[in-house]
Amino acid sequence: MICDEILIHIFKKLYNVEVLYSLMGFNQRLNRIVHDTIFTRDLCFLECLPDNKISSPLSDLILDRFCSEILPEIGHRIKTLHLERTSMERIIHATNYPNLNSLSLCHIDSEVAMSLFDVECNGRFIDGDTLMKDIIPYMPRLYKFTFNIFSTIKHCDQTNFALNQHIEKTFEYFHNSEIITCIDHFQENGYSQCH
Protein backbone atom coordinates (compact mmCIF):
# COMPACT_ATOMS: atom_id res chain seq x y z
CA MET A 1 0.00 0.00 0.00
CA ILE A 2 1.28 3.47 -0.91
CA CYS A 3 1.79 5.75 2.09
CA ASP A 4 -0.20 9.00 2.42
CA GLU A 5 2.86 11.20 1.85
CA ILE A 6 3.48 9.67 -1.58
CA LEU A 7 -0.19 10.07 -2.53
CA ILE A 8 -0.13 13.71 -1.43
CA HIS A 9 3.02 14.28 -3.47
CA ILE A 10 1.31 12.77 -6.55
CA PHE A 11 -1.95 14.69 -5.99
CA LYS A 12 -0.04 17.99 -5.66
CA LYS A 13 0.93 17.62 -9.33
CA LEU A 14 -2.76 17.96 -10.27
CA TYR A 15 -5.10 20.93 -10.03
CA ASN A 16 -6.92 21.05 -6.68
CA VAL A 17 -10.32 21.09 -8.41
CA GLU A 18 -9.40 17.86 -10.23
CA VAL A 19 -8.26 16.20 -7.02
CA LEU A 20 -11.43 17.15 -5.12
CA TYR A 21 -13.79 16.21 -7.94
CA SER A 22 -12.13 12.87 -8.63
CA LEU A 23 -11.35 11.67 -5.11
CA MET A 24 -13.69 13.31 -2.60
CA GLY A 25 -16.07 10.68 -1.26
CA PHE A 26 -14.24 7.85 -3.03
CA ASN A 27 -13.21 6.14 0.20
CA GLN A 28 -12.42 7.16 3.78
CA ARG A 29 -8.65 7.32 3.31
CA LEU A 30 -8.69 9.42 0.13
CA ASN A 31 -11.42 11.61 1.56
CA ARG A 32 -9.23 12.39 4.59
CA ILE A 33 -6.28 13.21 2.33
CA VAL A 34 -8.18 15.53 -0.03
CA HIS A 35 -9.69 17.44 2.91
CA ASP A 36 -6.18 18.66 3.74
CA THR A 37 -5.72 22.42 3.30
CA ILE A 38 -3.18 21.69 0.57
CA PHE A 39 -6.13 20.82 -1.67
CA THR A 40 -8.91 22.97 -0.22
CA ARG A 41 -7.44 26.44 0.42
CA ASP A 42 -6.91 27.56 -3.21
CA LEU A 43 -9.41 26.59 -5.92
CA CYS A 44 -9.29 27.62 -9.56
CA PHE A 45 -12.56 27.01 -11.40
CA LEU A 46 -11.05 27.57 -14.83
CA GLU A 47 -10.12 24.66 -17.03
CA CYS A 48 -6.74 25.30 -18.64
CA LEU A 49 -6.53 24.25 -22.25
CA PRO A 50 -3.40 22.48 -23.55
CA ASP A 51 -1.68 25.68 -24.70
CA ASN A 52 -2.00 27.10 -21.14
CA LYS A 53 -2.88 30.48 -22.62
CA ILE A 54 -6.64 30.17 -22.69
CA SER A 55 -9.02 28.97 -20.04
CA SER A 56 -12.54 27.70 -20.38
CA PRO A 57 -15.34 27.15 -17.88
CA LEU A 58 -15.71 23.78 -16.21
CA SER A 59 -18.52 21.55 -17.42
CA ASP A 60 -21.98 21.74 -15.84
CA LEU A 61 -21.60 18.18 -14.55
CA ILE A 62 -18.47 19.11 -12.59
CA LEU A 63 -19.96 22.40 -11.35
CA ASP A 64 -23.17 20.67 -10.24
CA ARG A 65 -21.23 18.31 -8.01
CA PHE A 66 -19.06 21.09 -6.62
CA CYS A 67 -22.03 23.31 -5.81
CA SER A 68 -24.22 20.61 -4.30
CA GLU A 69 -21.69 18.41 -2.48
CA ILE A 70 -18.08 19.56 -2.38
CA LEU A 71 -18.19 23.31 -1.68
CA PRO A 72 -20.74 23.07 1.17
CA GLU A 73 -18.40 20.58 2.84
CA ILE A 74 -15.14 22.54 2.42
CA GLY A 75 -16.29 26.19 2.10
CA HIS A 76 -14.91 27.08 5.54
CA ARG A 77 -11.41 25.96 4.42
CA ILE A 78 -11.24 27.96 1.19
CA LYS A 79 -9.00 31.03 1.26
CA THR A 80 -8.67 31.75 -2.48
CA LEU A 81 -11.14 31.39 -5.35
CA HIS A 82 -10.43 31.96 -9.04
CA LEU A 83 -13.75 32.21 -10.88
CA GLU A 84 -14.92 32.95 -14.38
CA ARG A 85 -18.02 34.69 -15.67
CA THR A 86 -20.33 31.77 -16.44
CA SER A 87 -19.97 29.92 -13.13
CA MET A 88 -19.10 32.57 -10.55
CA GLU A 89 -22.65 33.21 -9.37
CA ARG A 90 -23.32 29.51 -8.78
CA ILE A 91 -20.06 29.05 -6.91
CA ILE A 92 -20.38 32.20 -4.79
CA HIS A 93 -23.92 31.24 -3.76
CA ALA A 94 -23.16 27.52 -3.16
CA THR A 95 -21.99 28.07 0.43
CA ASN A 96 -20.43 30.54 2.86
CA TYR A 97 -16.71 31.24 2.62
CA PRO A 98 -15.85 32.68 6.05
CA ASN A 99 -12.08 32.48 5.48
CA LEU A 100 -12.00 33.74 1.89
CA ASN A 101 -9.28 36.37 1.56
CA SER A 102 -8.55 36.35 -2.17
CA LEU A 103 -11.01 36.42 -5.03
CA SER A 104 -10.06 36.52 -8.71
CA LEU A 105 -12.86 37.20 -11.17
CA CYS A 106 -12.00 36.44 -14.79
CA HIS A 107 -13.92 37.44 -17.91
CA ILE A 108 -16.44 39.53 -15.92
CA ASP A 109 -18.49 42.46 -17.16
CA SER A 110 -20.12 45.19 -15.09
CA GLU A 111 -23.66 43.76 -15.24
CA VAL A 112 -22.50 40.46 -13.75
CA ALA A 113 -20.48 42.23 -11.03
CA MET A 114 -23.43 44.42 -10.13
CA SER A 115 -25.80 41.45 -9.91
CA LEU A 116 -23.40 39.50 -7.67
CA PHE A 117 -22.88 42.30 -5.21
CA ASP A 118 -26.14 44.28 -5.58
CA VAL A 119 -24.26 47.28 -6.98
CA GLU A 120 -26.31 50.10 -8.48
CA CYS A 121 -24.20 52.43 -10.59
CA ASN A 122 -26.86 54.62 -12.19
CA GLY A 123 -25.08 55.31 -15.46
CA ARG A 124 -21.57 55.35 -13.98
CA PHE A 125 -18.61 53.12 -14.61
CA ILE A 126 -17.63 50.68 -11.91
CA ASP A 127 -14.61 52.37 -10.37
CA GLY A 128 -12.60 52.31 -7.15
CA ASP A 129 -15.32 54.18 -5.25
CA THR A 130 -17.90 51.56 -6.29
CA LEU A 131 -15.62 48.71 -5.24
CA MET A 132 -14.86 50.30 -1.84
CA LYS A 133 -18.49 51.18 -1.11
CA ASP A 134 -20.52 48.37 -2.63
CA ILE A 135 -18.33 45.28 -3.08
CA ILE A 136 -15.32 45.10 -0.72
CA PRO A 137 -17.36 45.54 2.52
CA TYR A 138 -19.17 42.26 1.78
CA MET A 139 -15.88 40.36 1.93
CA PRO A 140 -14.36 41.45 5.28
CA ARG A 141 -11.49 38.94 5.25
CA LEU A 142 -10.52 39.68 1.67
CA TYR A 143 -6.79 40.26 1.44
CA LYS A 144 -6.23 40.11 -2.32
CA PHE A 145 -8.71 41.05 -5.04
CA THR A 146 -7.73 40.51 -8.66
CA PHE A 147 -10.16 41.92 -11.17
CA ASN A 148 -10.64 42.98 -14.75
CA ILE A 149 -13.85 44.95 -15.03
CA PHE A 150 -15.36 45.95 -18.34
CA SER A 151 -18.13 48.57 -17.98
CA THR A 152 -20.36 49.96 -20.70
CA ILE A 153 -22.70 52.91 -20.23
CA LYS A 154 -25.13 54.55 -22.62
CA HIS A 155 -24.73 58.28 -23.10
CA CYS A 156 -28.41 59.21 -22.63
CA ASP A 157 -27.88 62.86 -23.62
CA GLN A 158 -24.74 63.21 -21.49
CA THR A 159 -22.30 65.96 -22.35
CA ASN A 160 -19.66 65.34 -19.67
CA PHE A 161 -17.70 62.12 -19.99
CA ALA A 162 -15.37 60.46 -17.50
CA LEU A 163 -11.63 60.66 -18.13
CA ASN A 164 -9.00 58.00 -17.47
CA GLN A 165 -7.44 60.22 -14.79
CA HIS A 166 -10.75 60.49 -12.93
CA ILE A 167 -11.28 56.71 -12.89
CA GLU A 168 -7.66 56.06 -11.83
CA LYS A 169 -7.99 58.61 -8.99
CA THR A 170 -10.88 56.60 -7.50
CA PHE A 171 -8.42 53.75 -6.93
CA GLU A 172 -5.99 55.84 -4.85
CA TYR A 173 -6.99 54.02 -1.64
CA PHE A 174 -6.08 50.61 -3.08
CA HIS A 175 -2.57 50.17 -1.68
CA ASN A 176 0.01 47.94 -3.36
CA SER A 177 -2.05 47.86 -6.51
CA GLU A 178 -1.46 48.13 -10.19
CA ILE A 179 -4.48 49.80 -11.76
CA ILE A 180 -4.67 50.48 -15.47
CA THR A 181 -7.79 52.01 -16.95
CA CYS A 182 -8.83 52.93 -20.43
CA ILE A 183 -12.01 54.74 -21.43
CA ASP A 184 -13.26 54.66 -24.99
CA HIS A 185 -16.07 57.01 -26.03
CA PHE A 186 -18.16 56.02 -29.04
CA GLN A 187 -20.25 59.17 -29.48
CA GLU A 188 -21.66 58.11 -32.86
CA ASN A 189 -22.96 54.88 -31.30
CA GLY A 190 -24.04 56.56 -28.06
CA TYR A 191 -22.01 54.66 -25.47
CA SER A 192 -18.69 54.58 -23.60
CA GLN A 193 -16.61 51.68 -22.32
CA CYS A 194 -14.17 51.50 -19.44
CA HIS A 195 -11.78 48.61 -19.00
C-alpha positions as a LaTeX table, in Angstrom:
\begin{tabular}{lrrr}
\hline
Residue & $x$ (\AA) & $y$ (\AA) & $z$ (\AA) \\
\hline
Met1 & 0.00 & 0.00 & 0.00 \\
Ile2 & 1.28 & 3.47 & $-0.91$ \\
Cys3 & 1.79 & 5.75 & 2.09 \\
Asp4 & $-0.20$ & 9.00 & 2.42 \\
Glu5 & 2.86 & 11.20 & 1.85 \\
Ile6 & 3.48 & 9.67 & $-1.58$ \\
Leu7 & $-0.19$ & 10.07 & $-2.53$ \\
Ile8 & $-0.13$ & 13.71 & $-1.43$ \\
His9 & 3.02 & 14.28 & $-3.47$ \\
Ile10 & 1.31 & 12.77 & $-6.55$ \\
Phe11 & $-1.95$ & 14.69 & $-5.99$ \\
Lys12 & $-0.04$ & 17.99 & $-5.66$ \\
Lys13 & 0.93 & 17.62 & $-9.33$ \\
Leu14 & $-2.76$ & 17.96 & $-10.27$ \\
Tyr15 & $-5.10$ & 20.93 & $-10.03$ \\
Asn16 & $-6.92$ & 21.05 & $-6.68$ \\
Val17 & $-10.32$ & 21.09 & $-8.41$ \\
Glu18 & $-9.40$ & 17.86 & $-10.23$ \\
Val19 & $-8.26$ & 16.20 & $-7.02$ \\
Leu20 & $-11.43$ & 17.15 & $-5.12$ \\
Tyr21 & $-13.79$ & 16.21 & $-7.94$ \\
Ser22 & $-12.13$ & 12.87 & $-8.63$ \\
Leu23 & $-11.35$ & 11.67 & $-5.11$ \\
Met24 & $-13.69$ & 13.31 & $-2.60$ \\
Gly25 & $-16.07$ & 10.68 & $-1.26$ \\
Phe26 & $-14.24$ & 7.85 & $-3.03$ \\
Asn27 & $-13.21$ & 6.14 & 0.20 \\
Gln28 & $-12.42$ & 7.16 & 3.78 \\
Arg29 & $-8.65$ & 7.32 & 3.31 \\
Leu30 & $-8.69$ & 9.42 & 0.13 \\
Asn31 & $-11.42$ & 11.61 & 1.56 \\
Arg32 & $-9.23$ & 12.39 & 4.59 \\
Ile33 & $-6.28$ & 13.21 & 2.33 \\
Val34 & $-8.18$ & 15.53 & $-0.03$ \\
His35 & $-9.69$ & 17.44 & 2.91 \\
Asp36 & $-6.18$ & 18.66 & 3.74 \\
Thr37 & $-5.72$ & 22.42 & 3.30 \\
Ile38 & $-3.18$ & 21.69 & 0.57 \\
Phe39 & $-6.13$ & 20.82 & $-1.67$ \\
Thr40 & $-8.91$ & 22.97 & $-0.22$ \\
Arg41 & $-7.44$ & 26.44 & 0.42 \\
Asp42 & $-6.91$ & 27.56 & $-3.21$ \\
Leu43 & $-9.41$ & 26.59 & $-5.92$ \\
Cys44 & $-9.29$ & 27.62 & $-9.56$ \\
Phe45 & $-12.56$ & 27.01 & $-11.40$ \\
Leu46 & $-11.05$ & 27.57 & $-14.83$ \\
Glu47 & $-10.12$ & 24.66 & $-17.03$ \\
Cys48 & $-6.74$ & 25.30 & $-18.64$ \\
Leu49 & $-6.53$ & 24.25 & $-22.25$ \\
Pro50 & $-3.40$ & 22.48 & $-23.55$ \\
Asp51 & $-1.68$ & 25.68 & $-24.70$ \\
Asn52 & $-2.00$ & 27.10 & $-21.14$ \\
Lys53 & $-2.88$ & 30.48 & $-22.62$ \\
Ile54 & $-6.64$ & 30.17 & $-22.69$ \\
Ser55 & $-9.02$ & 28.97 & $-20.04$ \\
Ser56 & $-12.54$ & 27.70 & $-20.38$ \\
Pro57 & $-15.34$ & 27.15 & $-17.88$ \\
Leu58 & $-15.71$ & 23.78 & $-16.21$ \\
Ser59 & $-18.52$ & 21.55 & $-17.42$ \\
Asp60 & $-21.98$ & 21.74 & $-15.84$ \\
Leu61 & $-21.60$ & 18.18 & $-14.55$ \\
Ile62 & $-18.47$ & 19.11 & $-12.59$ \\
Leu63 & $-19.96$ & 22.40 & $-11.35$ \\
Asp64 & $-23.17$ & 20.67 & $-10.24$ \\
Arg65 & $-21.23$ & 18.31 & $-8.01$ \\
Phe66 & $-19.06$ & 21.09 & $-6.62$ \\
Cys67 & $-22.03$ & 23.31 & $-5.81$ \\
Ser68 & $-24.22$ & 20.61 & $-4.30$ \\
Glu69 & $-21.69$ & 18.41 & $-2.48$ \\
Ile70 & $-18.08$ & 19.56 & $-2.38$ \\
Leu71 & $-18.19$ & 23.31 & $-1.68$ \\
Pro72 & $-20.74$ & 23.07 & 1.17 \\
Glu73 & $-18.40$ & 20.58 & 2.84 \\
Ile74 & $-15.14$ & 22.54 & 2.42 \\
Gly75 & $-16.29$ & 26.19 & 2.10 \\
His76 & $-14.91$ & 27.08 & 5.54 \\
Arg77 & $-11.41$ & 25.96 & 4.42 \\
Ile78 & $-11.24$ & 27.96 & 1.19 \\
Lys79 & $-9.00$ & 31.03 & 1.26 \\
Thr80 & $-8.67$ & 31.75 & $-2.48$ \\
Leu81 & $-11.14$ & 31.39 & $-5.35$ \\
His82 & $-10.43$ & 31.96 & $-9.04$ \\
Leu83 & $-13.75$ & 32.21 & $-10.88$ \\
Glu84 & $-14.92$ & 32.95 & $-14.38$ \\
Arg85 & $-18.02$ & 34.69 & $-15.67$ \\
Thr86 & $-20.33$ & 31.77 & $-16.44$ \\
Ser87 & $-19.97$ & 29.92 & $-13.13$ \\
Met88 & $-19.10$ & 32.57 & $-10.55$ \\
Glu89 & $-22.65$ & 33.21 & $-9.37$ \\
Arg90 & $-23.32$ & 29.51 & $-8.78$ \\
Ile91 & $-20.06$ & 29.05 & $-6.91$ \\
Ile92 & $-20.38$ & 32.20 & $-4.79$ \\
His93 & $-23.92$ & 31.24 & $-3.76$ \\
Ala94 & $-23.16$ & 27.52 & $-3.16$ \\
Thr95 & $-21.99$ & 28.07 & 0.43 \\
Asn96 & $-20.43$ & 30.54 & 2.86 \\
Tyr97 & $-16.71$ & 31.24 & 2.62 \\
Pro98 & $-15.85$ & 32.68 & 6.05 \\
Asn99 & $-12.08$ & 32.48 & 5.48 \\
Leu100 & $-12.00$ & 33.74 & 1.89 \\
Asn101 & $-9.28$ & 36.37 & 1.56 \\
Ser102 & $-8.55$ & 36.35 & $-2.17$ \\
Leu103 & $-11.01$ & 36.42 & $-5.03$ \\
Ser104 & $-10.06$ & 36.52 & $-8.71$ \\
Leu105 & $-12.86$ & 37.20 & $-11.17$ \\
Cys106 & $-12.00$ & 36.44 & $-14.79$ \\
His107 & $-13.92$ & 37.44 & $-17.91$ \\
Ile108 & $-16.44$ & 39.53 & $-15.92$ \\
Asp109 & $-18.49$ & 42.46 & $-17.16$ \\
Ser110 & $-20.12$ & 45.19 & $-15.09$ \\
Glu111 & $-23.66$ & 43.76 & $-15.24$ \\
Val112 & $-22.50$ & 40.46 & $-13.75$ \\
Ala113 & $-20.48$ & 42.23 & $-11.03$ \\
Met114 & $-23.43$ & 44.42 & $-10.13$ \\
Ser115 & $-25.80$ & 41.45 & $-9.91$ \\
Leu116 & $-23.40$ & 39.50 & $-7.67$ \\
Phe117 & $-22.88$ & 42.30 & $-5.21$ \\
Asp118 & $-26.14$ & 44.28 & $-5.58$ \\
Val119 & $-24.26$ & 47.28 & $-6.98$ \\
Glu120 & $-26.31$ & 50.10 & $-8.48$ \\
Cys121 & $-24.20$ & 52.43 & $-10.59$ \\
Asn122 & $-26.86$ & 54.62 & $-12.19$ \\
Gly123 & $-25.08$ & 55.31 & $-15.46$ \\
Arg124 & $-21.57$ & 55.35 & $-13.98$ \\
Phe125 & $-18.61$ & 53.12 & $-14.61$ \\
Ile126 & $-17.63$ & 50.68 & $-11.91$ \\
Asp127 & $-14.61$ & 52.37 & $-10.37$ \\
Gly128 & $-12.60$ & 52.31 & $-7.15$ \\
Asp129 & $-15.32$ & 54.18 & $-5.25$ \\
Thr130 & $-17.90$ & 51.56 & $-6.29$ \\
Leu131 & $-15.62$ & 48.71 & $-5.24$ \\
Met132 & $-14.86$ & 50.30 & $-1.84$ \\
Lys133 & $-18.49$ & 51.18 & $-1.11$ \\
Asp134 & $-20.52$ & 48.37 & $-2.63$ \\
Ile135 & $-18.33$ & 45.28 & $-3.08$ \\
Ile136 & $-15.32$ & 45.10 & $-0.72$ \\
Pro137 & $-17.36$ & 45.54 & 2.52 \\
Tyr138 & $-19.17$ & 42.26 & 1.78 \\
Met139 & $-15.88$ & 40.36 & 1.93 \\
Pro140 & $-14.36$ & 41.45 & 5.28 \\
Arg141 & $-11.49$ & 38.94 & 5.25 \\
Leu142 & $-10.52$ & 39.68 & 1.67 \\
Tyr143 & $-6.79$ & 40.26 & 1.44 \\
Lys144 & $-6.23$ & 40.11 & $-2.32$ \\
Phe145 & $-8.71$ & 41.05 & $-5.04$ \\
Thr146 & $-7.73$ & 40.51 & $-8.66$ \\
Phe147 & $-10.16$ & 41.92 & $-11.17$ \\
Asn148 & $-10.64$ & 42.98 & $-14.75$ \\
Ile149 & $-13.85$ & 44.95 & $-15.03$ \\
Phe150 & $-15.36$ & 45.95 & $-18.34$ \\
Ser151 & $-18.13$ & 48.57 & $-17.98$ \\
Thr152 & $-20.36$ & 49.96 & $-20.70$ \\
Ile153 & $-22.70$ & 52.91 & $-20.23$ \\
Lys154 & $-25.13$ & 54.55 & $-22.62$ \\
His155 & $-24.73$ & 58.28 & $-23.10$ \\
Cys156 & $-28.41$ & 59.21 & $-22.63$ \\
Asp157 & $-27.88$ & 62.86 & $-23.62$ \\
Gln158 & $-24.74$ & 63.21 & $-21.49$ \\
Thr159 & $-22.30$ & 65.96 & $-22.35$ \\
Asn160 & $-19.66$ & 65.34 & $-19.67$ \\
Phe161 & $-17.70$ & 62.12 & $-19.99$ \\
Ala162 & $-15.37$ & 60.46 & $-17.50$ \\
Leu163 & $-11.63$ & 60.66 & $-18.13$ \\
Asn164 & $-9.00$ & 58.00 & $-17.47$ \\
Gln165 & $-7.44$ & 60.22 & $-14.79$ \\
His166 & $-10.75$ & 60.49 & $-12.93$ \\
Ile167 & $-11.28$ & 56.71 & $-12.89$ \\
Glu168 & $-7.66$ & 56.06 & $-11.83$ \\
Lys169 & $-7.99$ & 58.61 & $-8.99$ \\
Thr170 & $-10.88$ & 56.60 & $-7.50$ \\
Phe171 & $-8.42$ & 53.75 & $-6.93$ \\
Glu172 & $-5.99$ & 55.84 & $-4.85$ \\
Tyr173 & $-6.99$ & 54.02 & $-1.64$ \\
Phe174 & $-6.08$ & 50.61 & $-3.08$ \\
His175 & $-2.57$ & 50.17 & $-1.68$ \\
Asn176 & 0.01 & 47.94 & $-3.36$ \\
Ser177 & $-2.05$ & 47.86 & $-6.51$ \\
Glu178 & $-1.46$ & 48.13 & $-10.19$ \\
Ile179 & $-4.48$ & 49.80 & $-11.76$ \\
Ile180 & $-4.67$ & 50.48 & $-15.47$ \\
Thr181 & $-7.79$ & 52.01 & $-16.95$ \\
Cys182 & $-8.83$ & 52.93 & $-20.43$ \\
Ile183 & $-12.01$ & 54.74 & $-21.43$ \\
Asp184 & $-13.26$ & 54.66 & $-24.99$ \\
His185 & $-16.07$ & 57.01 & $-26.03$ \\
Phe186 & $-18.16$ & 56.02 & $-29.04$ \\
Gln187 & $-20.25$ & 59.17 & $-29.48$ \\
Glu188 & $-21.66$ & 58.11 & $-32.86$ \\
Asn189 & $-22.96$ & 54.88 & $-31.30$ \\
Gly190 & $-24.04$ & 56.56 & $-28.06$ \\
Tyr191 & $-22.01$ & 54.66 & $-25.47$ \\
Ser192 & $-18.69$ & 54.58 & $-23.60$ \\
Gln193 & $-16.61$ & 51.68 & $-22.32$ \\
Cys194 & $-14.17$ & 51.50 & $-19.44$ \\
His195 & $-11.78$ & 48.61 & $-19.00$ \\
\hline
\end{tabular}
